[in-house]
Coordinates of C-alpha atoms in Angstrom, one line a residue:
R612 CA 138.9 77.3 25.0
D613 CA 141.5 80.1 25.0
F614 CA 141.3 80.5 28.8
N615 CA 143.7 78.0 30.2
E616 CA 144.3 79.3 33.7
R617 CA 143.8 76.9 36.6
C618 CA 140.9 77.5 39.0
A619 CA 142.1 79.1 42.2
Q620 CA 139.8 76.9 44.3
C621 CA 140.1 73.4 42.8
S622 CA 143.1 73.8 40.3
E623 CA 141.0 72.3 37.5
V624 CA 140.9 73.7 33.9
N625 CA 137.2 73.3 33.0
W626 CA 135.7 76.6 32.3
G627 CA 132.2 77.7 31.2
L628 CA 130.6 81.0 30.4
T629 CA 127.8 82.6 32.4
D630 CA 125.2 84.8 30.8
G631 CA 127.2 87.9 31.9
G632 CA 130.2 86.7 30.0
R633 CA 132.2 85.8 33.1
F634 CA 134.1 82.5 33.4
Y635 CA 133.0 79.9 36.0
C636 CA 134.5 76.5 36.9
R637 CA 132.3 73.6 35.9
S638 CA 134.0 71.4 38.6
C639 CA 133.6 73.6 41.7
H640 CA 131.3 76.3 40.4
N641 CA 133.7 79.1 41.3
V642 CA 132.9 82.3 39.5
T643 CA 136.0 84.5 38.5
E644 CA 136.2 88.2 37.8
R645 CA 137.6 87.5 34.3
T646 CA 135.3 88.1 31.4
R647 CA 135.5 86.8 27.8
E648 CA 137.4 89.1 25.5
V649 CA 135.7 89.9 22.1
V650 CA 137.9 88.6 19.4
N651 CA 135.8 89.4 16.3
T652 CA 133.9 92.6 16.2
D653 CA 132.5 92.0 12.7
F654 CA 128.8 91.9 12.3
I655 CA 126.3 91.4 9.6
T656 CA 124.4 94.5 8.7
N657 CA 120.6 94.6 8.6
S658 CA 120.5 91.6 11.0
R659 CA 117.7 91.1 13.3
V660 CA 118.3 91.5 17.1
Q661 CA 117.8 88.0 18.6
T662 CA 118.9 88.6 22.2
I663 CA 117.7 91.0 24.9
S664 CA 120.4 92.7 26.8
K665 CA 120.8 92.2 30.6
G666 CA 120.3 94.9 33.1
L667 CA 116.7 95.6 32.1
R668 CA 115.2 92.7 34.1
K669 CA 114.9 94.7 37.3
Q670 CA 112.5 97.2 35.9
E671 CA 110.2 98.7 38.5
N672 CA 106.5 98.1 38.4
N673 CA 103.8 100.7 39.1
D674 CA 103.7 99.8 42.8
G675 CA 107.4 100.3 43.2
G676 CA 108.3 96.6 43.1
C677 CA 110.6 94.7 40.8
E678 CA 110.9 91.2 39.3
W679 CA 112.5 88.7 41.6
Y680 CA 112.7 84.9 41.9
I681 CA 112.2 82.4 44.7
C682 CA 115.8 81.3 44.7
E683 CA 116.8 84.9 45.1
G684 CA 114.7 85.0 48.3
F685 CA 116.3 81.9 49.6
Q686 CA 119.8 83.2 48.8
L687 CA 119.0 86.3 50.9
V688 CA 117.8 84.0 53.8
L689 CA 121.1 82.0 53.6
K690 CA 123.1 85.1 53.5
K691 CA 121.5 86.5 56.7
Q692 CA 121.9 83.2 58.5
A693 CA 125.5 82.8 57.5
E694 CA 126.2 86.4 58.7
A695 CA 124.6 85.6 62.0
L696 CA 126.7 82.4 62.4
E697 CA 129.8 84.5 61.6
A698 CA 128.8 86.9 64.4
L699 CA 128.6 83.9 66.7
G700 CA 132.3 83.1 66.0
V701 CA 132.0 80.6 63.1
C702 CA 134.9 80.5 60.6
P703 CA 134.6 83.4 58.1
Q704 CA 135.1 81.0 55.1
M705 CA 131.8 79.3 55.9
K706 CA 129.8 81.9 54.0
D707 CA 131.7 82.7 50.9
E708 CA 133.5 79.4 50.3
I709 CA 131.7 76.4 51.8
L710 CA 128.0 77.5 51.9
C711 CA 128.2 79.5 48.7
N712 CA 129.6 76.5 46.8
F713 CA 126.9 74.2 48.2
W714 CA 124.3 76.7 47.1
R715 CA 125.8 76.9 43.6
C716 CA 125.9 73.2 43.3
Y717 CA 122.3 72.9 44.4
L718 CA 121.2 75.5 41.8
Q719 CA 123.0 73.5 39.1
K720 CA 121.6 70.1 40.2
S721 CA 118.1 71.5 40.5
K722 CA 118.5 73.1 37.0
Q723 CA 118.1 76.7 38.2
A724 CA 121.6 77.8 37.1
Y725 CA 124.8 76.7 35.4
C726 CA 122.8 74.4 33.1
K727 CA 120.7 74.1 30.0
R728 CA 117.2 75.6 30.0
P729 CA 114.8 73.7 32.4
A730 CA 113.1 70.8 30.6
G731 CA 109.7 69.2 31.0
E732 CA 106.5 70.9 31.9
T733 CA 108.0 74.4 32.4
V734 CA 109.4 74.4 28.8
K735 CA 106.1 73.3 27.5
A736 CA 104.3 76.1 29.3
L737 CA 106.8 78.6 27.9
S738 CA 106.8 77.3 24.3
A739 CA 103.7 79.3 23.3
C740 CA 105.2 82.5 24.8
E741 CA 108.6 82.0 23.2
S742 CA 107.1 81.4 19.8
S743 CA 105.5 84.8 19.9
T744 CA 108.6 86.7 21.1
D745 CA 111.9 87.6 19.5
V746 CA 114.1 86.1 22.1
D747 CA 117.1 83.8 21.9
S748 CA 116.1 80.1 22.5
D749 CA 119.6 78.7 22.4
P750 CA 119.6 75.8 24.9
E751 CA 123.3 75.9 25.4
R752 CA 123.3 79.1 27.4
P753 CA 123.3 78.8 31.2
S754 CA 119.7 79.5 32.2
L755 CA 117.9 81.6 34.8
L756 CA 120.7 82.6 37.2
H757 CA 124.2 84.0 37.3
L758 CA 125.0 83.6 40.9
L759 CA 127.3 86.0 42.7
S760 CA 129.0 85.5 46.0
L761 CA 126.7 85.5 49.0
S762 CA 128.4 88.5 50.3
E763 CA 128.0 90.4 47.0
S764 CA 124.3 89.9 46.4
E765 CA 121.4 91.7 47.9
G766 CA 118.8 89.7 46.1
D767 CA 119.8 91.1 42.7
L768 CA 120.8 88.0 40.8
Q769 CA 121.2 88.6 37.1
T770 CA 118.6 86.5 35.3
D771 CA 118.2 85.4 31.8
C772 CA 115.8 88.0 30.5
S773 CA 114.3 85.9 27.8
F774 CA 113.3 83.3 30.4
A775 CA 112.2 86.1 32.8
S776 CA 109.8 87.6 30.2
S777 CA 108.4 84.3 29.4
V778 CA 107.8 83.3 33.0
S779 CA 106.2 86.7 33.6
K780 CA 103.7 86.0 30.9
V781 CA 102.9 82.6 32.3
S782 CA 102.5 84.1 35.8
E783 CA 100.2 86.7 34.5
S784 CA 98.0 84.1 32.8
T785 CA 97.6 82.1 36.0
S786 CA 94.8 82.8 38.5
V787 CA 97.1 82.4 41.5
Y788 CA 98.6 85.8 42.6
S789 CA 102.3 86.0 43.5
G790 CA 104.7 88.8 44.1
S791 CA 107.7 86.8 42.7
V792 CA 108.0 86.0 39.0
D793 CA 108.0 82.2 39.6
G794 CA 106.1 81.9 42.8
S795 CA 103.1 80.0 41.3
L796 CA 105.3 77.9 39.1
Y797 CA 107.5 77.0 42.0
L798 CA 104.7 75.3 43.9
M799 CA 103.1 73.9 40.8
K800 CA 106.2 72.1 39.5
N801 CA 106.8 68.5 40.6
Q802 CA 110.2 68.8 42.2
K803 CA 110.4 65.6 44.2
E804 CA 113.5 64.5 42.3
Q805 CA 115.0 68.0 42.6
L806 CA 114.6 68.4 46.3
R807 CA 112.6 71.7 46.4
M808 CA 113.9 74.4 48.6
T809 CA 112.1 75.2 51.9
M810 CA 112.7 77.3 54.9
P811 CA 113.8 74.3 57.1
M812 CA 116.2 73.4 54.3
T813 CA 118.1 76.7 54.8
L814 CA 119.1 75.4 58.2
S815 CA 120.0 72.1 56.6
F816 CA 122.4 74.0 54.4
C817 CA 123.9 75.8 57.4
Y818 CA 124.3 72.6 59.4
M819 CA 125.9 70.9 56.4
A820 CA 128.4 73.7 56.1
L821 CA 129.1 73.7 59.8
L822 CA 129.7 69.9 59.7
W823 CA 132.0 70.2 56.7
L824 CA 134.1 72.7 58.7
R825 CA 133.7 70.6 61.9
E826 CA 132.6 73.7 63.8
P827 CA 131.8 73.3 67.5
I828 CA 128.1 73.7 67.0
T829 CA 125.7 70.8 67.1
L830 CA 122.4 70.6 65.4
S831 CA 120.5 71.0 68.6
E832 CA 122.5 74.2 69.4
L833 CA 121.9 75.6 65.9
L834 CA 118.1 75.1 66.3
R835 CA 118.2 76.6 69.8
F836 CA 119.9 79.7 68.5
V837 CA 117.2 79.9 65.9
V838 CA 114.5 79.8 68.6
E839 CA 116.3 82.4 70.7
G840 CA 116.5 84.7 67.7
H841 CA 120.2 84.8 67.3
I842 CA 119.9 83.2 63.8
P843 CA 117.2 84.7 61.4
Y844 CA 114.4 82.3 60.6
L845 CA 111.1 83.6 61.8
N846 CA 109.8 86.4 59.6
V847 CA 113.2 86.6 58.0
F848 CA 111.6 88.0 54.8
Q849 CA 111.2 91.4 56.6
H850 CA 114.9 91.8 55.8
F851 CA 114.2 91.6 52.1
P852 CA 114.8 94.8 50.1
E853 CA 111.8 97.1 49.9
K854 CA 111.3 96.4 46.1
M855 CA 110.9 92.6 46.7
K856 CA 107.2 92.5 47.2
L857 CA 105.8 89.4 49.0
C858 CA 102.2 88.3 48.5
G859 CA 100.1 85.3 47.8
L860 CA 102.1 82.1 47.3
D861 CA 105.3 83.9 48.4
L862 CA 104.1 84.0 51.9
R863 CA 103.4 80.2 51.8
I864 CA 107.0 79.7 50.9
F865 CA 108.8 82.1 53.2
C866 CA 106.3 82.5 56.1
V867 CA 106.9 79.9 58.9
E868 CA 104.4 79.3 61.7
S869 CA 106.3 76.7 63.6
W870 CA 109.8 76.2 64.9
P871 CA 112.2 73.9 62.9
V872 CA 112.1 70.2 64.0
Y873 CA 115.3 68.4 64.7
E874 CA 114.4 65.3 62.7
E875 CA 113.3 67.2 59.6
V876 CA 116.4 69.4 59.4
F877 CA 118.6 66.4 60.1
N878 CA 117.0 64.2 57.4
K879 CA 116.9 67.0 54.8
M880 CA 120.6 67.6 55.4
H881 CA 121.5 64.0 54.5
E882 CA 119.1 64.1 51.5
L883 CA 120.8 67.3 50.4
A884 CA 124.3 65.9 50.7
A885 CA 123.4 62.9 48.6
F886 CA 121.5 65.0 46.1
L887 CA 124.6 67.2 45.6
D888 CA 126.9 64.2 45.2
L889 CA 129.2 65.5 47.9
P890 CA 132.4 63.6 48.7
R891 CA 133.2 62.1 52.1
F892 CA 133.2 64.9 54.7
P893 CA 136.3 65.8 56.7
D894 CA 137.1 63.1 59.3
I895 CA 135.6 63.4 62.8
T896 CA 138.6 62.5 65.0
D897 CA 138.9 62.3 68.8
S898 CA 140.2 65.9 68.8
C899 CA 137.0 67.3 67.2
F900 CA 134.3 68.9 69.2
L901 CA 131.7 66.5 67.7
H902 CA 133.5 63.4 69.0
P903 CA 131.4 61.6 71.7
D904 CA 134.2 61.9 74.2
M905 CA 134.2 65.7 73.8
L906 CA 130.4 66.1 73.8
C907 CA 130.0 63.7 76.8
M908 CA 132.3 66.0 78.8
K909 CA 130.2 69.0 77.9
Y910 CA 126.9 67.4 78.7
L911 CA 128.2 66.0 82.0
M912 CA 129.1 69.5 83.0
E913 CA 125.8 70.9 82.0
A914 CA 123.8 68.1 83.7
N915 CA 125.8 68.8 86.9
L916 CA 127.1 65.2 87.1
P917 CA 130.5 64.1 88.6
D918 CA 133.6 64.5 86.5
E919 CA 134.5 60.9 87.2
L920 CA 131.7 59.7 85.0
H921 CA 133.7 60.9 81.9
N922 CA 136.1 57.9 82.4
W923 CA 133.1 55.6 82.1
T924 CA 131.6 57.3 79.1
C925 CA 135.0 57.0 77.3
R926 CA 135.2 53.3 78.2
V927 CA 131.7 52.7 76.7
V928 CA 132.5 54.7 73.6
K929 CA 135.7 52.7 73.0
K930 CA 134.1 49.3 73.7
I931 CA 131.3 49.7 71.2
G932 CA 133.4 51.5 68.6
I933 CA 131.2 54.6 68.2
G934 CA 134.3 56.8 68.5
E935 CA 135.9 55.4 65.3
V936 CA 136.5 57.8 62.4
D937 CA 134.6 55.8 59.9
F938 CA 131.5 55.5 62.2
L939 CA 131.4 59.3 62.9
T940 CA 132.3 60.7 59.5
L941 CA 129.5 61.5 57.0
M942 CA 129.7 59.7 53.7
P943 CA 126.8 61.0 51.6
G944 CA 124.8 58.5 49.7
N945 CA 126.2 55.5 51.6
K946 CA 123.1 53.7 52.8
S947 CA 125.0 51.0 54.7
T948 CA 126.3 53.5 57.3
R949 CA 124.0 54.9 60.1
K950 CA 123.3 58.6 60.2
V951 CA 125.0 59.9 63.4
K952 CA 123.3 62.4 65.6
Y953 CA 126.3 63.5 67.5
D954 CA 124.6 65.4 70.3
V955 CA 121.9 62.7 70.8
L956 CA 124.5 59.9 70.8
A957 CA 126.6 61.6 73.5
A958 CA 123.5 62.0 75.7
A959 CA 122.5 58.4 75.2
V960 CA 126.0 57.2 76.3
I961 CA 125.7 59.2 79.5
V962 CA 122.2 57.7 80.2
V963 CA 123.6 54.1 79.7
V964 CA 126.5 54.9 82.1
L965 CA 124.0 56.1 84.7
K966 CA 122.1 52.9 84.3
L967 CA 125.3 50.8 84.6
L968 CA 126.2 52.5 87.9
F969 CA 122.8 53.4 89.4
L970 CA 120.4 51.1 87.6
L971 CA 117.7 53.8 87.5
D972 CA 114.9 51.4 88.6
D973 CA 113.4 53.7 91.2
R974 CA 114.9 51.6 94.0
Y975 CA 118.6 50.9 93.7
E976 CA 119.7 54.5 93.2
W977 CA 117.8 55.6 96.3
L978 CA 119.5 52.9 98.4
L979 CA 122.9 54.1 97.1
S980 CA 121.9 57.7 98.0
E981 CA 121.1 56.7 101.6
F982 CA 124.5 54.9 101.9
A983 CA 126.3 57.9 100.4
E984 CA 124.5 60.3 102.8
E985 CA 125.7 58.3 105.8
R986 CA 129.2 58.2 104.6
N987 CA 129.2 61.9 103.9
K988 CA 128.2 62.6 107.5
N989 CA 131.3 60.8 108.8
N990 CA 133.6 61.7 105.9
T991 CA 136.1 64.4 106.8
E992 CA 138.8 63.7 104.1
G993 CA 138.5 63.9 100.4
G994 CA 135.6 64.9 98.3
P995 CA 132.0 64.1 99.2
Y996 CA 130.3 61.0 97.9
F997 CA 127.8 61.5 95.1
E998 CA 124.2 61.4 96.3
F999 CA 121.7 60.7 93.5
K1000 CA 118.8 61.8 95.6
K1001 CA 120.3 65.2 96.4
W1002 CA 121.4 65.7 92.7
Y1003 CA 117.8 64.9 91.6
E1004 CA 116.3 67.5 93.9
V1005 CA 118.8 70.3 92.9
V1006 CA 118.6 69.6 89.2
K1007 CA 114.8 69.2 89.2
Q1008 CA 114.4 72.6 90.9
S1009 CA 116.6 74.4 88.4
L1010 CA 115.1 72.5 85.5
D1011 CA 111.5 73.5 86.5
V1012 CA 112.5 77.1 86.6
E1013 CA 114.2 77.1 83.2
Q1014 CA 111.3 75.1 81.7
K1015 CA 108.9 77.7 83.0
K1016 CA 110.9 80.5 81.4
L1017 CA 111.0 78.6 78.1
D1018 CA 107.3 78.1 78.1
E1019 CA 106.7 81.8 78.8
E1020 CA 109.0 82.8 76.0
R1021 CA 107.2 80.5 73.6
A1022 CA 103.8 81.9 74.7
K1023 CA 105.0 85.5 74.1
C1024 CA 106.4 84.7 70.7
L1025 CA 105.0 87.0 68.0
W1026 CA 104.5 84.9 64.9
R1027 CA 103.4 87.9 62.8
C1028 CA 106.0 90.1 61.3
E1029 CA 106.7 93.3 63.1
K1030 CA 107.3 95.0 59.8
P1031 CA 103.9 95.6 58.1
L1032 CA 103.5 94.0 54.7
F1033 CA 101.8 95.9 52.0
Y1034 CA 101.6 95.0 48.3
S1035 CA 100.7 98.2 46.6
V1036 CA 101.1 101.9 47.2
K1037 CA 97.3 102.3 47.5
N1038 CA 97.1 100.0 50.6
K1039 CA 100.3 101.3 52.2
S1040 CA 98.6 104.0 54.3
K1041 CA 95.8 101.7 55.5
V1042 CA 98.3 98.9 56.5
L1043 CA 100.5 101.3 58.4
K1044 CA 97.6 102.9 60.2
R1045 CA 96.2 99.5 61.2
R1046 CA 99.6 98.4 62.4
Q1047 CA 99.9 101.5 64.6
M1048 CA 96.5 100.8 66.2
V1049 CA 97.6 97.3 67.0
V1050 CA 100.8 98.5 68.7
N1051 CA 98.9 101.2 70.7
L1052 CA 96.4 98.6 71.9
Q1053 CA 99.2 96.2 72.9
N1054 CA 100.9 99.0 74.9
Q1055 CA 97.7 99.9 76.7
F1056 CA 96.8 96.4 77.6
G1057 CA 100.4 95.8 78.7
K1058 CA 100.2 98.8 81.1
L1059 CA 96.9 97.6 82.5
S1060 CA 98.1 94.1 83.1
G1061 CA 101.4 95.3 84.6
S1062 CA 103.5 93.2 82.2
V1063 CA 107.2 94.0 82.1
Q1064 CA 108.6 95.2 78.8
R1065 CA 110.6 92.6 77.0
A1066 CA 114.3 92.9 77.8
E1067 CA 117.1 92.7 75.2
K1068 CA 118.1 89.2 74.0
P1069 CA 120.8 87.7 76.2
N1070 CA 124.1 86.8 74.6
P1071 CA 124.1 83.3 73.2
S1072 CA 125.7 80.6 75.3
S1073 CA 126.6 76.9 74.7
F1074 CA 125.4 76.1 78.3
Q1075 CA 121.8 76.5 79.3
L1076 CA 122.4 75.3 82.9
S1077 CA 125.5 76.6 84.7
W1078 CA 126.9 75.2 88.0
S1079 CA 129.8 76.8 89.9
E1080 CA 132.0 74.9 92.3
E1081 CA 132.5 78.1 94.2
N1082 CA 128.9 77.9 95.6
T1083 CA 128.8 77.1 99.3
D1084 CA 125.3 75.6 99.2
G1085 CA 126.6 72.3 97.7
S1086 CA 124.5 72.6 94.5
C1087 CA 127.5 71.7 92.3
F1088 CA 128.3 68.0 92.0
H1089 CA 131.2 68.1 89.5
G1090 CA 133.9 67.3 92.1
H1091 CA 131.9 64.6 93.9
S1092 CA 133.3 61.1 94.2
L1093 CA 131.8 57.8 92.9
K1094 CA 133.5 55.6 95.6
G1095 CA 130.1 54.8 96.9
V1096 CA 129.0 53.0 93.7
L1097 CA 132.4 51.5 92.6
Q1098 CA 134.5 48.6 93.8
E1099 CA 138.0 47.4 92.8
K1100 CA 138.2 44.1 91.0
C1101 CA 141.3 42.6 89.5
G1102 CA 142.9 46.0 89.6
L1103 CA 140.0 47.8 87.8
L1104 CA 137.2 49.8 89.2
T1105 CA 133.9 48.2 88.4
A1106 CA 130.3 48.9 89.4
M1107 CA 129.0 47.4 92.6
N1108 CA 125.7 46.9 90.8
P1109 CA 125.8 43.5 88.9
D1110 CA 122.4 43.9 87.2
Y1111 CA 121.2 45.8 84.2
W1112 CA 117.8 46.2 82.6
L1113 CA 117.4 46.7 78.9
C1114 CA 115.0 49.2 77.4
T1115 CA 114.1 46.7 74.7
V1116 CA 115.2 43.2 73.8
K1117 CA 114.7 43.5 70.1
L1118 CA 115.1 46.7 68.0
C1119 CA 112.4 47.8 65.5
N1120 CA 113.1 48.5 61.9
E1121 CA 113.8 52.2 61.8
K1122 CA 112.9 52.5 58.1
L1123 CA 109.5 51.1 58.6
C1124 CA 108.2 52.6 61.9
G1125 CA 110.6 55.5 62.2
H1126 CA 112.0 54.4 65.6
L1127 CA 114.3 51.7 66.9
A1128 CA 112.1 51.3 70.0
H1129 CA 108.8 52.7 71.3
Y1130 CA 108.9 54.9 74.3
R1131 CA 105.9 55.2 76.7
E1132 CA 106.6 57.0 80.0
V1133 CA 104.3 54.7 82.1
E1134 CA 106.3 51.6 81.1
F1135 CA 109.7 52.9 82.4
P1136 CA 110.9 54.0 85.9
Q1137 CA 110.5 57.6 86.9
S1138 CA 114.3 58.0 87.4
Y1139 CA 115.0 56.9 83.9
H1140 CA 112.3 59.3 82.6
F1141 CA 113.7 62.2 84.6
V1142 CA 117.2 61.7 83.1
L1143 CA 115.7 61.5 79.6
G1144 CA 113.7 64.6 80.3
L1145 CA 116.8 66.5 81.4
F1146 CA 118.7 65.8 78.2
S1147 CA 115.5 66.3 76.2
F1148 CA 115.4 69.9 77.6
L1149 CA 119.1 70.4 76.9
L1150 CA 118.8 69.2 73.3
R1151 CA 115.3 70.5 72.7
I1152 CA 114.1 67.2 71.2
Q1153 CA 111.5 64.6 72.2
P1154 CA 112.6 62.0 74.9
S1155 CA 111.7 59.2 72.4
Y1156 CA 114.7 60.2 70.2
I1157 CA 117.1 59.9 73.1
H1158 CA 115.5 56.6 74.0
D1159 CA 116.2 55.3 70.5
E1160 CA 119.9 56.1 70.8
V1161 CA 120.0 54.5 74.3
C1162 CA 118.6 51.3 72.9
M1163 CA 121.1 51.3 70.0
V1164 CA 124.0 51.8 72.5
E1165 CA 122.7 49.1 74.7
H1166 CA 122.5 46.6 71.9
K1167 CA 126.0 47.4 70.8
L1168 CA 127.3 47.0 74.4
F1169 CA 125.5 43.7 75.2
N1170 CA 125.4 42.3 71.7
K1171 CA 127.0 39.0 72.5
K1172 CA 124.8 38.3 75.6
L1173 CA 121.7 39.3 73.6
Y1174 CA 122.7 37.0 70.7
K1175 CA 123.2 34.0 73.1
K1176 CA 119.9 34.7 74.9
L1177 CA 117.9 34.9 71.6
K1178 CA 119.6 31.8 70.3
Y1179 CA 118.8 29.9 73.6
N1180 CA 115.2 31.0 73.5
T1181 CA 114.9 29.8 69.8
V1182 CA 116.3 26.4 70.8
L1183 CA 113.8 26.1 73.6
R1184 CA 110.9 26.8 71.3
K1185 CA 112.0 24.2 68.9

């Protein structure tokens, strides 16, 4: 009550005390360096000690390990991932301001820190232990964690020792073995309402922080950097301190045997934002990288398509209103707004524009290519006409090469940790010897098969396919003209093609079946499938997700015509 200074982060005066005696803001969870001053030093003699002092929790065990908690492990993972993103050029405040505050809020909401003692089954399990110990059971004290800044912690979070000793006794009484203090309890507890932390959720945290800062990194790029090894995810626990022993259920929590899936990380991010009761995110305006106009420009360059197509993508974005701030900005917990996948949406707009101009029905685009080829033979002035057939051949050749490289890299991926894991001093020599034998055998087989040693990781890039206009072989189509497919009408350039085919007439219920439309390759033209496959490679997602967005854009674009057609069909049936 005597501490009336305003919080440096949110300017509120709403302070609480951590277990360590430091002040933290109840509004934004900012922890200060100020500690509570002792006003009264009087004490009652011959009183019984009721509280165990801090600093003794991290006592070493016989095998050289120490007590640690699952949330400490996840904090280390987030710290490593945030540092990797900083190295990629992300704003430095992401780690210690945005991501750290999200993490503190999550710990409070999930009742792991800055709250009363956890209630429910855990307290019942601990009641027997607490009744036999001389520890403080005051429920008003913040429980379990006193969280430091992500840059200050090395997995050494100060923990309520009374709770730690109790959990240790419960862990020892269970038959399931775990290196962490609460590993078995972590998987036993029913945390559906509390949104239990998982490895894919660490990426949801990172993406949420990137989105808050409006950083120029899409979710597909984030996941690609993970697969390429620029952001720690696979076997990240090998960076844990030596004293944090992992075994049993800990490996189920931190060991991953598959790459993160776009949909899972995306959906968890939205669940997380709603769970934390976050306010409306900063506005996505037309000057932000995540705006469809900006992303369409990027993907047109990467797909080696003419620059003139950008005017058409901007027209589509403006006509259907998907470039509006309210449509693009995330509002957590608002179920009436659609969750926007910025990268997938931009790719879908490009696909719709290609259908508007070239139809993509395996016939019309080839006729236009023949016409453009004839005009290019006689054209001596201006840029060449865009030939869809030639573009298809050039891009397909490059795409096949890159896809083969990607498949080879995935086949060579070592899912097992390079750092040997041993859980006791007795087994250390055996594990190290066995690991050395494996490495020697791999080297010998590598020499016999003539395989080349793996080169160093290339520097990360936002572009997977690069095309230079300086090439004399004509493989770059950025400067090509669309005159062969456009005509002037009433002072405006319109498509020569008057037709358009819809992917689906009626959209499905996304909540019931998970998709707005069903995609089967055999039911659609090969040109359309090739374009979907191209953007599927660039975004590293399934073509069906891009197809969903294409259907959504089409229904927004032709909403009035579809409504009239459906109404006319209903009248005929009656």
